[in-house]
Amino acid sequence: MPMVFLDRLPVPSIRVYTTISIAILSCSVYYAAQIVKDPAWRTNQTEIAVGDGNNVTGNGIANDSRTIGVHLEELLACMVQEPGCIWTLINMAYCVLILLGKSIQKLVFGELRVSERQHLKDKFWNFVFYKFIFVFGVLNVQYMDEVILWCAWFTALGFLSLLSQLCKDRFEYLSFSPTTPGWSHARLLGLLAAILALSLFMLLLCAAAAFFFVSFNTFAFMAAECILLGVRTIHVMLRYAIHLYDTRGAAGNTSPRSWDKRGPLAYYTELTSELTVLAVDFLHHIHMLLWSNIFLSMASLVICMQLRYLFHEIQRRITKHRNYLAVLSHMKQNYPMASRDELAENSDNCAICWEKMESARKLPCGHLFHNSCLQSWLEQDTSCPTCRLTLSMQANHRDSPLELAVVSQTPVRRNENHFFHFDGSRYVSWLPSFSVEVTHSRLRGDILALAHSNSQLDAMARQVEQLFPHYPKNIILEDLRVTRSVELTIENILDGRLILPHHMMEEPETEPVAQTQTTVLPGSFAQNSWDPRFDIPAADSGEEPSNLGGRFSKSSIERELILQRRKEHMLLSARRRYLEKHRNSESETRNANGNLS
Amino acid sequence: MITDNLYVNIMAGSALRRLMAEYKQLTLNPPEGIIAGPINEENFFEWEALITGPEGTCFEGGVFPAKLIFPPDYPLSPPKMQFTCEMFHPNIYADGRVCISILHAPGDDPMGYESSAERWSPVQSVEKILLSVVSMLAEPNDESGANVDAAKMWREDRPEFERIAQKLVRKTLGIPC
């Protein structure tokens, strides 16, 4: 692999490289200065040898009437003419660019993560590879100065796209954390804005170039790259804005955002920018292929591969969008928005996002969800998230009352029931017991008839009754009519009406225990002869320390600390319990042995 | 290799809020014997959970650490769960990955026997996953052999299985055997 080889190349560190570059630059500046000292350097420059420098110096200072400005100008002109000097200048430009990149990285990103570095490297080599093919395969540039101009253009472009890629990666990383400080968002957004501005500037630049020097085709090549960069940057910025809007709501945790409006907005932002990028890229590649007449070359092969990939991506995206639209229209036709009463009745949160429901869609089984939550679930699966009722995506039941009537006459029978009963108290006293009934409905896709069947309600009620025999059946039935799910009713009983939901059971235990030493190392107390290294101090005998549980701090550092303490405490008390238990059993066996002997 | 991945994470915001809500609930109202939370709040999509072995089983008393990795479109897709301590159990792979139906996305069915109804749905939660794992520890399902040796031993040589389990329990507690 070329990458492996490149990795092993001894690349000098930036410090060394900068030093060398500056040294070479100053050498060439000195050299040029020596030449320029002679006012007549333009005419006799070929005859001046470096060794004559000393002779010239004496004369130069004496009769040099040129101002410093003119002097510098001539110095520059000389350096541009000298082939050795121009390479040092180019080298210096790259060096400055690298330093600039490095300082931006330090300023905005700090230490790069491994994946970011990897992405950057991949992107860089891809970029170099494709631009090489473009310059030498497609444009077929012959002259050195043209190559240098294209190099300069692509260097600027590549630099900006690498930064933009880095911003994207970093944004994706930051979006995984709720506690990112505001200023790191601000810096990233600032950098994105700068990239956007520069890409617009470059667009203007190539428009200007199109006016004066280059052909329309060249303009199209250059413009396409700028547009791609710009659109990608805008895309990241928009996503960023949506994300910030979203998480600010989460941080407050009080103001429920209008999620329903946000969902489609985010979706269409994503869709349009992705499609724009793909379409522009596609056209760009087709343009390359057609313009250069390179059908029988390696370059055309590479471009065709890229075209194929882009085509598949576009196709995939459009298929996905079709699916989205289908689900949307299906939902609109089949699942009505829940009425205000229904919302009030089901006052709990949306089961998908756990947030409050201001408006919701109602599935035939009676479960309510946010519009967009339900939408994104139905795009990947066609069943009710709560009760697993299979939803038919093809049939439109509203439009076929006849079929509905026929179906509702046939007795509703579930083909296959999985009844999963979990009796937690068998394992740990506090664990709840619950049953989950799993229904496979294979009723020719009919979903309305199923939910309203009385016989099914009765069957469900019987199941609940088995678990809670002391509950009157009519209450269970009442609740089942609302929830239409055994699981939910049981949950209702456990949480709402039964006296002891599990958080209540813990409450008596939160007596003020003098519990501060959670990080005491085992071994500091030797209170028992039996393996004293693992004895836990007596102060640790309380239940979950009251200062740790039951509180959800607003500060992330505190939360982390509390979690850490709780974990340590859990481990310590588990260890203590284990040792106590085994000590008892050991002493019992020892006693038994003693009695025997 | 060729271009940027068109990886979509418009859902990350809602996933983040949901995870925050779950974390809050698990902190304020923890099921006993279970602690779970993000390893580092810089990345809310990687959690660590401590699970106490259920009483009356061979894993009793142990505190088993596990890692939970959430996808960006959580809760639409299930998290991945992997024990970070040594485990010997019919439903846990040798590398610690947990094989229970609740953690499988509705689409995939690695074992080819589960009905989609037993699989992941967005109404599931970290708490439900961890409770399922507790019950899995108590009652291995030897039909889905993630660890065939363990499944065989569980069926045929229960005392030896219990001995190994107890050794693991001691290991997690840091008590030498």
mmCIF file with all atom_site columns, C-alpha atoms in Angstrom, chain B:
data_model
loop_
_atom_site.group_PDB
_atom_site.id
_atom_site.type_symbol
_atom_site.label_atom_id
_atom_site.label_alt_id
_atom_site.label_comp_id
_atom_site.label_asym_id
_atom_site.label_entity_id
_atom_site.label_seq_id
_atom_site.pdbx_PDB_ins_code
_atom_site.Cartn_x
_atom_site.Cartn_y
_atom_site.Cartn_z
_atom_site.occupancy
_atom_site.B_iso_or_equiv
_atom_site.pdbx_formal_charge
_atom_site.auth_seq_id
_atom_site.auth_comp_id
_atom_site.auth_asym_id
_atom_site.auth_atom_id
_atom_site.pdbx_PDB_model_num
ATOM 1   C CA . MET B 1 1   ? -12.261 5.416   0.093  1.00 0.00 ? 1   MET B CA 1
ATOM 2   C CA . ILE B 1 2   ? -13.579 7.774   -2.495 1.00 0.00 ? 2   ILE B CA 1
ATOM 3   C CA . THR B 1 3   ? -15.565 10.618  -0.986 1.00 0.00 ? 3   THR B CA 1
ATOM 4   C CA . ASP B 1 4   ? -16.973 11.745  2.300  1.00 0.00 ? 4   ASP B CA 1
ATOM 5   C CA . ASN B 1 5   ? -19.363 9.416   3.908  1.00 0.00 ? 5   ASN B CA 1
ATOM 6   C CA . LEU B 1 6   ? -22.825 10.887  3.819  1.00 0.00 ? 6   LEU B CA 1
ATOM 7   C CA . TYR B 1 7   ? -23.326 9.866   7.343  1.00 0.00 ? 7   TYR B CA 1
ATOM 8   C CA . VAL B 1 8   ? -26.415 11.457  8.744  1.00 0.00 ? 8   VAL B CA 1
ATOM 9   C CA . ASN B 1 9   ? -26.573 12.485  12.298 1.00 0.00 ? 9   ASN B CA 1
ATOM 10  C CA . ILE B 1 10  ? -29.429 14.884  12.377 1.00 0.00 ? 10  ILE B CA 1
ATOM 11  C CA . MET B 1 11  ? -30.817 12.594  15.026 1.00 0.00 ? 11  MET B CA 1
ATOM 12  C CA . ALA B 1 12  ? -27.944 13.100  17.429 1.00 0.00 ? 12  ALA B CA 1
ATOM 13  C CA . GLY B 1 13  ? -29.711 15.987  19.138 1.00 0.00 ? 13  GLY B CA 1
ATOM 14  C CA . SER B 1 14  ? -32.790 14.002  20.034 1.00 0.00 ? 14  SER B CA 1
ATOM 15  C CA . ALA B 1 15  ? -30.685 10.975  20.946 1.00 0.00 ? 15  ALA B CA 1
ATOM 16  C CA . LEU B 1 16  ? -28.744 13.172  23.298 1.00 0.00 ? 16  LEU B CA 1
ATOM 17  C CA . ARG B 1 17  ? -31.866 14.439  24.997 1.00 0.00 ? 17  ARG B CA 1
ATOM 18  C CA . ARG B 1 18  ? -33.296 10.992  25.370 1.00 0.00 ? 18  ARG B CA 1
ATOM 19  C CA . LEU B 1 19  ? -30.027 9.694   26.844 1.00 0.00 ? 19  LEU B CA 1
ATOM 20  C CA . MET B 1 20  ? -29.955 12.614  29.220 1.00 0.00 ? 20  MET B CA 1
ATOM 21  C CA . ALA B 1 21  ? -33.495 11.801  30.343 1.00 0.00 ? 21  ALA B CA 1
ATOM 22  C CA . GLU B 1 22  ? -32.606 8.154   30.833 1.00 0.00 ? 22  GLU B CA 1
ATOM 23  C CA . TYR B 1 23  ? -29.477 9.041   32.748 1.00 0.00 ? 23  TYR B CA 1
ATOM 24  C CA . LYS B 1 24  ? -31.488 11.325  34.960 1.00 0.00 ? 24  LYS B CA 1
ATOM 25  C CA . GLN B 1 25  ? -34.061 8.673   35.615 1.00 0.00 ? 25  GLN B CA 1
ATOM 26  C CA . LEU B 1 26  ? -31.431 6.047   36.361 1.00 0.00 ? 26  LEU B CA 1
ATOM 27  C CA . THR B 1 27  ? -29.714 8.421   38.760 1.00 0.00 ? 27  THR B CA 1
ATOM 28  C CA . LEU B 1 28  ? -32.767 9.653   40.581 1.00 0.00 ? 28  LEU B CA 1
ATOM 29  C CA . ASN B 1 29  ? -34.552 6.384   40.644 1.00 0.00 ? 29  ASN B CA 1
ATOM 30  C CA . PRO B 1 30  ? -31.985 3.638   40.317 1.00 0.00 ? 30  PRO B CA 1
ATOM 31  C CA . PRO B 1 31  ? -33.034 0.024   40.234 1.00 0.00 ? 31  PRO B CA 1
ATOM 32  C CA . GLU B 1 32  ? -31.025 -1.542  43.014 1.00 0.00 ? 32  GLU B CA 1
ATOM 33  C CA . GLY B 1 33  ? -27.958 -3.385  41.949 1.00 0.00 ? 33  GLY B CA 1
ATOM 34  C CA . ILE B 1 34  ? -27.686 -1.421  38.724 1.00 0.00 ? 34  ILE B CA 1
ATOM 35  C CA . ILE B 1 35  ? -25.690 1.716   38.063 1.00 0.00 ? 35  ILE B CA 1
ATOM 36  C CA . ALA B 1 36  ? -25.303 3.184   34.614 1.00 0.00 ? 36  ALA B CA 1
ATOM 37  C CA . GLY B 1 37  ? -24.069 6.422   33.180 1.00 0.00 ? 37  GLY B CA 1
ATOM 38  C CA . PRO B 1 38  ? -21.728 7.954   30.629 1.00 0.00 ? 38  PRO B CA 1
ATOM 39  C CA . ILE B 1 39  ? -18.089 7.078   31.160 1.00 0.00 ? 39  ILE B CA 1
ATOM 40  C CA . ASN B 1 40  ? -17.156 10.626  30.299 1.00 0.00 ? 40  ASN B CA 1
ATOM 41  C CA . GLU B 1 41  ? -19.694 13.334  29.602 1.00 0.00 ? 41  GLU B CA 1
ATOM 42  C CA . GLU B 1 42  ? -17.678 14.530  26.636 1.00 0.00 ? 42  GLU B CA 1
ATOM 43  C CA . ASN B 1 43  ? -19.151 11.566  24.869 1.00 0.00 ? 43  ASN B CA 1
ATOM 44  C CA . PHE B 1 44  ? -22.665 10.827  25.981 1.00 0.00 ? 44  PHE B CA 1
ATOM 45  C CA . PHE B 1 45  ? -22.918 7.857   23.630 1.00 0.00 ? 45  PHE B CA 1
ATOM 46  C CA . GLU B 1 46  ? -20.622 5.605   25.624 1.00 0.00 ? 46  GLU B CA 1
ATOM 47  C CA . TRP B 1 47  ? -21.838 4.407   28.969 1.00 0.00 ? 47  TRP B CA 1
ATOM 48  C CA . GLU B 1 48  ? -20.603 2.092   31.607 1.00 0.00 ? 48  GLU B CA 1
ATOM 49  C CA . ALA B 1 49  ? -22.999 -0.011  33.607 1.00 0.00 ? 49  ALA B CA 1
ATOM 50  C CA . LEU B 1 50  ? -22.386 -1.995  36.770 1.00 0.00 ? 50  LEU B CA 1
ATOM 51  C CA . ILE B 1 51  ? -24.665 -4.952  37.213 1.00 0.00 ? 51  ILE B CA 1
ATOM 52  C CA . THR B 1 52  ? -24.934 -6.908  40.424 1.00 0.00 ? 52  THR B CA 1
ATOM 53  C CA . GLY B 1 53  ? -25.323 -10.612 39.933 1.00 0.00 ? 53  GLY B CA 1
ATOM 54  C CA . PRO B 1 54  ? -28.868 -11.641 40.889 1.00 0.00 ? 54  PRO B CA 1
ATOM 55  C CA . GLU B 1 55  ? -29.325 -13.256 44.280 1.00 0.00 ? 55  GLU B CA 1
ATOM 56  C CA . GLY B 1 56  ? -29.849 -16.973 44.458 1.00 0.00 ? 56  GLY B CA 1
ATOM 57  C CA . THR B 1 57  ? -27.944 -17.628 41.268 1.00 0.00 ? 57  THR B CA 1
ATOM 58  C CA . CYS B 1 58  ? -24.380 -18.638 40.631 1.00 0.00 ? 58  CYS B CA 1
ATOM 59  C CA . PHE B 1 59  ? -23.517 -15.044 39.735 1.00 0.00 ? 59  PHE B CA 1
ATOM 60  C CA . GLU B 1 60  ? -24.742 -13.796 43.090 1.00 0.00 ? 60  GLU B CA 1
ATOM 61  C CA . GLY B 1 61  ? -22.681 -11.049 44.647 1.00 0.00 ? 61  GLY B CA 1
ATOM 62  C CA . GLY B 1 62  ? -20.570 -10.175 41.642 1.00 0.00 ? 62  GLY B CA 1
ATOM 63  C CA . VAL B 1 63  ? -20.433 -6.662  40.271 1.00 0.00 ? 63  VAL B CA 1
ATOM 64  C CA . PHE B 1 64  ? -20.056 -6.946  36.518 1.00 0.00 ? 64  PHE B CA 1
ATOM 65  C CA . PRO B 1 65  ? -18.967 -3.915  34.533 1.00 0.00 ? 65  PRO B CA 1
ATOM 66  C CA . ALA B 1 66  ? -20.240 -3.532  30.976 1.00 0.00 ? 66  ALA B CA 1
ATOM 67  C CA . LYS B 1 67  ? -19.909 -0.961  28.251 1.00 0.00 ? 67  LYS B CA 1
ATOM 68  C CA . LEU B 1 68  ? -22.892 0.371   26.332 1.00 0.00 ? 68  LEU B CA 1
ATOM 69  C CA . ILE B 1 69  ? -22.332 2.064   22.992 1.00 0.00 ? 69  ILE B CA 1
ATOM 70  C CA . PHE B 1 70  ? -25.264 4.003   21.598 1.00 0.00 ? 70  PHE B CA 1
ATOM 71  C CA . PRO B 1 71  ? -25.790 4.704   17.906 1.00 0.00 ? 71  PRO B CA 1
ATOM 72  C CA . PRO B 1 72  ? -26.389 8.312   16.801 1.00 0.00 ? 72  PRO B CA 1
ATOM 73  C CA . ASP B 1 73  ? -29.996 7.465   15.941 1.00 0.00 ? 73  ASP B CA 1
ATOM 74  C CA . TYR B 1 74  ? -30.767 6.009   19.345 1.00 0.00 ? 74  TYR B CA 1
ATOM 75  C CA . PRO B 1 75  ? -33.519 5.090   20.325 1.00 0.00 ? 75  PRO B CA 1
ATOM 76  C CA . LEU B 1 76  ? -34.418 3.990   16.812 1.00 0.00 ? 76  LEU B CA 1
ATOM 77  C CA . SER B 1 77  ? -31.508 1.563   16.842 1.00 0.00 ? 77  SER B CA 1
ATOM 78  C CA . PRO B 1 78  ? -30.423 -0.448  19.859 1.00 0.00 ? 78  PRO B CA 1
ATOM 79  C CA . PRO B 1 79  ? -27.169 0.150   21.694 1.00 0.00 ? 79  PRO B CA 1
ATOM 80  C CA . LYS B 1 80  ? -24.406 -2.413  21.763 1.00 0.00 ? 80  LYS B CA 1
ATOM 81  C CA . MET B 1 81  ? -23.535 -3.956  25.067 1.00 0.00 ? 81  MET B CA 1
ATOM 82  C CA . GLN B 1 82  ? -20.313 -5.633  26.019 1.00 0.00 ? 82  GLN B CA 1
ATOM 83  C CA . PHE B 1 83  ? -19.099 -6.843  29.365 1.00 0.00 ? 83  PHE B CA 1
ATOM 84  C CA . THR B 1 84  ? -15.672 -5.489  30.128 1.00 0.00 ? 84  THR B CA 1
ATOM 85  C CA . CYS B 1 85  ? -14.868 -8.164  32.674 1.00 0.00 ? 85  CYS B CA 1
ATOM 86  C CA . GLU B 1 86  ? -14.292 -11.812 31.980 1.00 0.00 ? 86  GLU B CA 1
ATOM 87  C CA . MET B 1 87  ? -17.598 -13.621 31.583 1.00 0.00 ? 87  MET B CA 1
ATOM 88  C CA . PHE B 1 88  ? -18.641 -17.215 31.153 1.00 0.00 ? 88  PHE B CA 1
ATOM 89  C CA . HIS B 1 89  ? -22.257 -17.472 30.177 1.00 0.00 ? 89  HIS B CA 1
ATOM 90  C CA . PRO B 1 90  ? -24.202 -19.177 27.359 1.00 0.00 ? 90  PRO B CA 1
ATOM 91  C CA . ASN B 1 91  ? -25.503 -15.853 26.041 1.00 0.00 ? 91  ASN B CA 1
ATOM 92  C CA . ILE B 1 92  ? -22.317 -13.844 26.245 1.00 0.00 ? 92  ILE B CA 1
ATOM 93  C CA . TYR B 1 93  ? -19.668 -14.085 23.568 1.00 0.00 ? 93  TYR B CA 1
ATOM 94  C CA . ALA B 1 94  ? -16.079 -14.673 24.552 1.00 0.00 ? 94  ALA B CA 1
ATOM 95  C CA . ASP B 1 95  ? -15.304 -11.003 23.918 1.00 0.00 ? 95  ASP B CA 1
ATOM 96  C CA . GLY B 1 96  ? -18.058 -9.904  26.291 1.00 0.00 ? 96  GLY B CA 1
ATOM 97  C CA . ARG B 1 97  ? -20.749 -8.984  23.767 1.00 0.00 ? 97  ARG B CA 1
ATOM 98  C CA . VAL B 1 98  ? -24.194 -9.741  25.031 1.00 0.00 ? 98  VAL B CA 1
ATOM 99  C CA . CYS B 1 99  ? -26.574 -11.733 22.874 1.00 0.00 ? 99  CYS B CA 1
ATOM 100 C CA . ILE B 1 100 ? -30.149 -11.069 23.856 1.00 0.00 ? 100 ILE B CA 1
ATOM 101 C CA . SER B 1 101 ? -33.021 -10.428 21.548 1.00 0.00 ? 101 SER B CA 1
ATOM 102 C CA . ILE B 1 102 ? -33.854 -7.035  23.008 1.00 0.00 ? 102 ILE B CA 1
ATOM 103 C CA . LEU B 1 103 ? -30.523 -5.749  21.704 1.00 0.00 ? 103 LEU B CA 1
ATOM 104 C CA . HIS B 1 104 ? -31.139 -6.837  18.147 1.00 0.00 ? 104 HIS B CA 1
ATOM 105 C CA . ALA B 1 105 ? -32.487 -4.369  15.638 1.00 0.00 ? 105 ALA B CA 1
ATOM 106 C CA . PRO B 1 106 ? -35.825 -5.405  14.128 1.00 0.00 ? 106 PRO B CA 1
ATOM 107 C CA . GLY B 1 107 ? -34.187 -6.044  10.790 1.00 0.00 ? 107 GLY B CA 1
ATOM 108 C CA . ASP B 1 108 ? -31.400 -8.398  11.675 1.00 0.00 ? 108 ASP B CA 1
ATOM 109 C CA . ASP B 1 109 ? -31.640 -11.811 13.153 1.00 0.00 ? 109 ASP B CA 1
ATOM 110 C CA . PRO B 1 110 ? -28.230 -13.345 13.661 1.00 0.00 ? 110 PRO B CA 1
ATOM 111 C CA . MET B 1 111 ? -29.561 -16.530 15.144 1.00 0.00 ? 111 MET B CA 1
ATOM 112 C CA . GLY B 1 112 ? -32.504 -16.910 12.816 1.00 0.00 ? 112 GLY B CA 1
ATOM 113 C CA . TYR B 1 113 ? -34.993 -17.888 15.416 1.00 0.00 ? 113 TYR B CA 1
ATOM 114 C CA . GLU B 1 114 ? -36.268 -14.781 17.142 1.00 0.00 ? 114 GLU B CA 1
ATOM 115 C CA . SER B 1 115 ? -39.498 -13.200 16.150 1.00 0.00 ? 115 SER B CA 1
ATOM 116 C CA . SER B 1 116 ? -39.307 -9.505  15.489 1.00 0.00 ? 116 SER B CA 1
ATOM 117 C CA . ALA B 1 117 ? -41.562 -8.898  18.443 1.00 0.00 ? 117 ALA B CA 1
ATOM 118 C CA . GLU B 1 118 ? -38.832 -9.746  20.910 1.00 0.00 ? 118 GLU B CA 1
ATOM 119 C CA . ARG B 1 119 ? -36.385 -7.336  19.424 1.00 0.00 ? 119 ARG B CA 1
ATOM 120 C CA . TRP B 1 120 ? -35.483 -3.744  19.905 1.00 0.00 ? 120 TRP B CA 1
ATOM 121 C CA . SER B 1 121 ? -38.078 -1.035  19.820 1.00 0.00 ? 121 SER B CA 1
ATOM 122 C CA . PRO B 1 122 ? -37.692 2.611   20.814 1.00 0.00 ? 122 PRO B CA 1
ATOM 123 C CA . VAL B 1 123 ? -39.862 2.123   23.878 1.00 0.00 ? 123 VAL B CA 1
ATOM 124 C CA . GLN B 1 124 ? -37.131 -0.018  25.358 1.00 0.00 ? 124 GLN B CA 1
ATOM 125 C CA . SER B 1 125 ? -34.590 1.726   27.503 1.00 0.00 ? 125 SER B CA 1
ATOM 126 C CA . VAL B 1 126 ? -31.270 1.273   29.192 1.00 0.00 ? 126 VAL B CA 1
ATOM 127 C CA . GLU B 1 127 ? -33.044 0.262   32.351 1.00 0.00 ? 127 GLU B CA 1
ATOM 128 C CA . LYS B 1 128 ? -35.057 -2.409  30.553 1.00 0.00 ? 128 LYS B CA 1
ATOM 129 C CA . ILE B 1 129 ? -31.959 -3.705  28.808 1.00 0.00 ? 129 ILE B CA 1
ATOM 130 C CA . LEU B 1 130 ? -30.076 -3.982  32.073 1.00 0.00 ? 130 LEU B CA 1
ATOM 131 C CA . LEU B 1 131 ? -32.990 -5.703  33.794 1.00 0.00 ? 131 LEU B CA 1
ATOM 132 C CA . SER B 1 132 ? -33.149 -8.149  30.906 1.00 0.00 ? 132 SER B CA 1
ATOM 133 C CA . VAL B 1 133 ? -29.461 -8.785  31.306 1.00 0.00 ? 133 VAL B CA 1
ATOM 134 C CA . VAL B 1 134 ? -29.978 -9.448  35.006 1.00 0.00 ? 134 VAL B CA 1
ATOM 135 C CA . SER B 1 135 ? -32.646 -11.994 34.172 1.00 0.00 ? 135 SER B CA 1
ATOM 136 C CA . MET B 1 136 ? -30.416 -13.437 31.490 1.00 0.00 ? 136 MET B CA 1
ATOM 137 C CA . LEU B 1 137 ? -27.680 -13.913 34.060 1.00 0.00 ? 137 LEU B CA 1
ATOM 138 C CA . ALA B 1 138 ? -30.159 -15.728 36.239 1.00 0.00 ? 138 ALA B CA 1
ATOM 139 C CA . GLU B 1 139 ? -31.685 -17.845 33.526 1.00 0.00 ? 139 GLU B CA 1
ATOM 140 C CA . PRO B 1 140 ? -29.443 -18.473 30.559 1.00 0.00 ? 140 PRO B CA 1
ATOM 141 C CA . ASN B 1 141 ? -31.139 -19.235 27.326 1.00 0.00 ? 141 ASN B CA 1
ATOM 142 C CA . ASP B 1 142 ? -29.149 -22.192 26.075 1.00 0.00 ? 142 ASP B CA 1
ATOM 143 C CA . GLU B 1 143 ? -30.883 -22.166 22.706 1.00 0.00 ? 143 GLU B CA 1
ATOM 144 C CA . SER B 1 144 ? -28.938 -19.178 21.507 1.00 0.00 ? 144 SER B CA 1
ATOM 145 C CA . GLY B 1 145 ? -25.414 -20.292 21.977 1.00 0.00 ? 145 GLY B CA 1
ATOM 146 C CA . ALA B 1 146 ? -23.229 -17.239 21.938 1.00 0.00 ? 146 ALA B CA 1
ATOM 147 C CA . ASN B 1 147 ? -20.769 -19.265 23.958 1.00 0.00 ? 147 ASN B CA 1
ATOM 148 C CA . VAL B 1 148 ? -21.237 -22.888 23.020 1.00 0.00 ? 148 VAL B CA 1
ATOM 149 C CA . ASP B 1 149 ? -18.905 -24.224 25.701 1.00 0.00 ? 149 ASP B CA 1
ATOM 150 C CA . ALA B 1 150 ? -20.768 -22.359 28.377 1.00 0.00 ? 150 ALA B CA 1
ATOM 151 C CA . ALA B 1 151 ? -24.117 -23.517 27.027 1.00 0.00 ? 151 ALA B CA 1
ATOM 152 C CA . LYS B 1 152 ? -22.952 -27.117 27.017 1.00 0.00 ? 152 LYS B CA 1
ATOM 153 C CA . MET B 1 153 ? -21.566 -26.881 30.506 1.00 0.00 ? 153 MET B CA 1
ATOM 154 C CA . TRP B 1 154 ? -24.735 -25.203 31.726 1.00 0.00 ? 154 TRP B CA 1
ATOM 155 C CA . ARG B 1 155 ? -26.755 -28.125 30.404 1.00 0.00 ? 155 ARG B CA 1
ATOM 156 C CA . GLU B 1 156 ? -24.491 -30.960 31.371 1.00 0.00 ? 156 GLU B CA 1
ATOM 157 C CA . ASP B 1 157 ? -22.188 -29.997 34.183 1.00 0.00 ? 157 ASP B CA 1
ATOM 158 C CA . ARG B 1 158 ? -23.954 -27.428 36.341 1.00 0.00 ? 158 ARG B CA 1
ATOM 159 C CA . PRO B 1 159 ? -21.604 -27.671 39.370 1.00 0.00 ? 159 PRO B CA 1
ATOM 160 C CA . GLU B 1 160 ? -18.589 -26.917 37.214 1.00 0.00 ? 160 GLU B CA 1
ATOM 161 C CA . PHE B 1 161 ? -20.446 -23.976 35.644 1.00 0.00 ? 161 PHE B CA 1
ATOM 162 C CA . GLU B 1 162 ? -21.255 -22.651 39.097 1.00 0.00 ? 162 GLU B CA 1
ATOM 163 C CA . ARG B 1 163 ? -17.669 -23.036 40.180 1.00 0.00 ? 163 ARG B CA 1
ATOM 164 C CA . ILE B 1 164 ? -16.461 -20.982 37.201 1.00 0.00 ? 164 ILE B CA 1
ATOM 165 C CA . ALA B 1 165 ? -19.153 -18.382 37.819 1.00 0.00 ? 165 ALA B CA 1
ATOM 166 C CA . GLN B 1 166 ? -18.086 -18.038 41.439 1.00 0.00 ? 166 GLN B CA 1
ATOM 167 C CA . LYS B 1 167 ? -14.502 -17.622 40.349 1.00 0.00 ? 167 LYS B CA 1
ATOM 168 C CA . LEU B 1 168 ? -15.589 -14.793 38.054 1.00 0.00 ? 168 LEU B CA 1
ATOM 169 C CA . VAL B 1 169 ? -17.600 -13.215 40.858 1.00 0.00 ? 169 VAL B CA 1
ATOM 170 C CA . ARG B 1 170 ? -14.524 -13.182 43.056 1.00 0.00 ? 170 ARG B CA 1
ATOM 171 C CA . LYS B 1 171 ? -12.516 -11.742 40.229 1.00 0.00 ? 171 LYS B CA 1
ATOM 172 C CA . THR B 1 172 ? -14.918 -8.837  39.695 1.00 0.00 ? 172 THR B CA 1
ATOM 173 C CA . LEU B 1 173 ? -14.819 -8.088  43.404 1.00 0.00 ? 173 LEU B CA 1
ATOM 174 C CA . GLY B 1 174 ? -11.054 -8.175  43.458 1.00 0.00 ? 174 GLY B CA 1
ATOM 175 C CA . ILE B 1 175 ? -10.957 -11.026 45.954 1.00 0.00 ? 175 ILE B CA 1
ATOM 176 C CA . PRO B 1 176 ? -8.255  -13.612 45.335 1.00 0.00 ? 176 PRO B CA 1
ATOM 177 C CA . CYS B 1 177 ? -9.499  -17.147 45.032 1.00 0.00 ? 177 CYS B CA 1
#
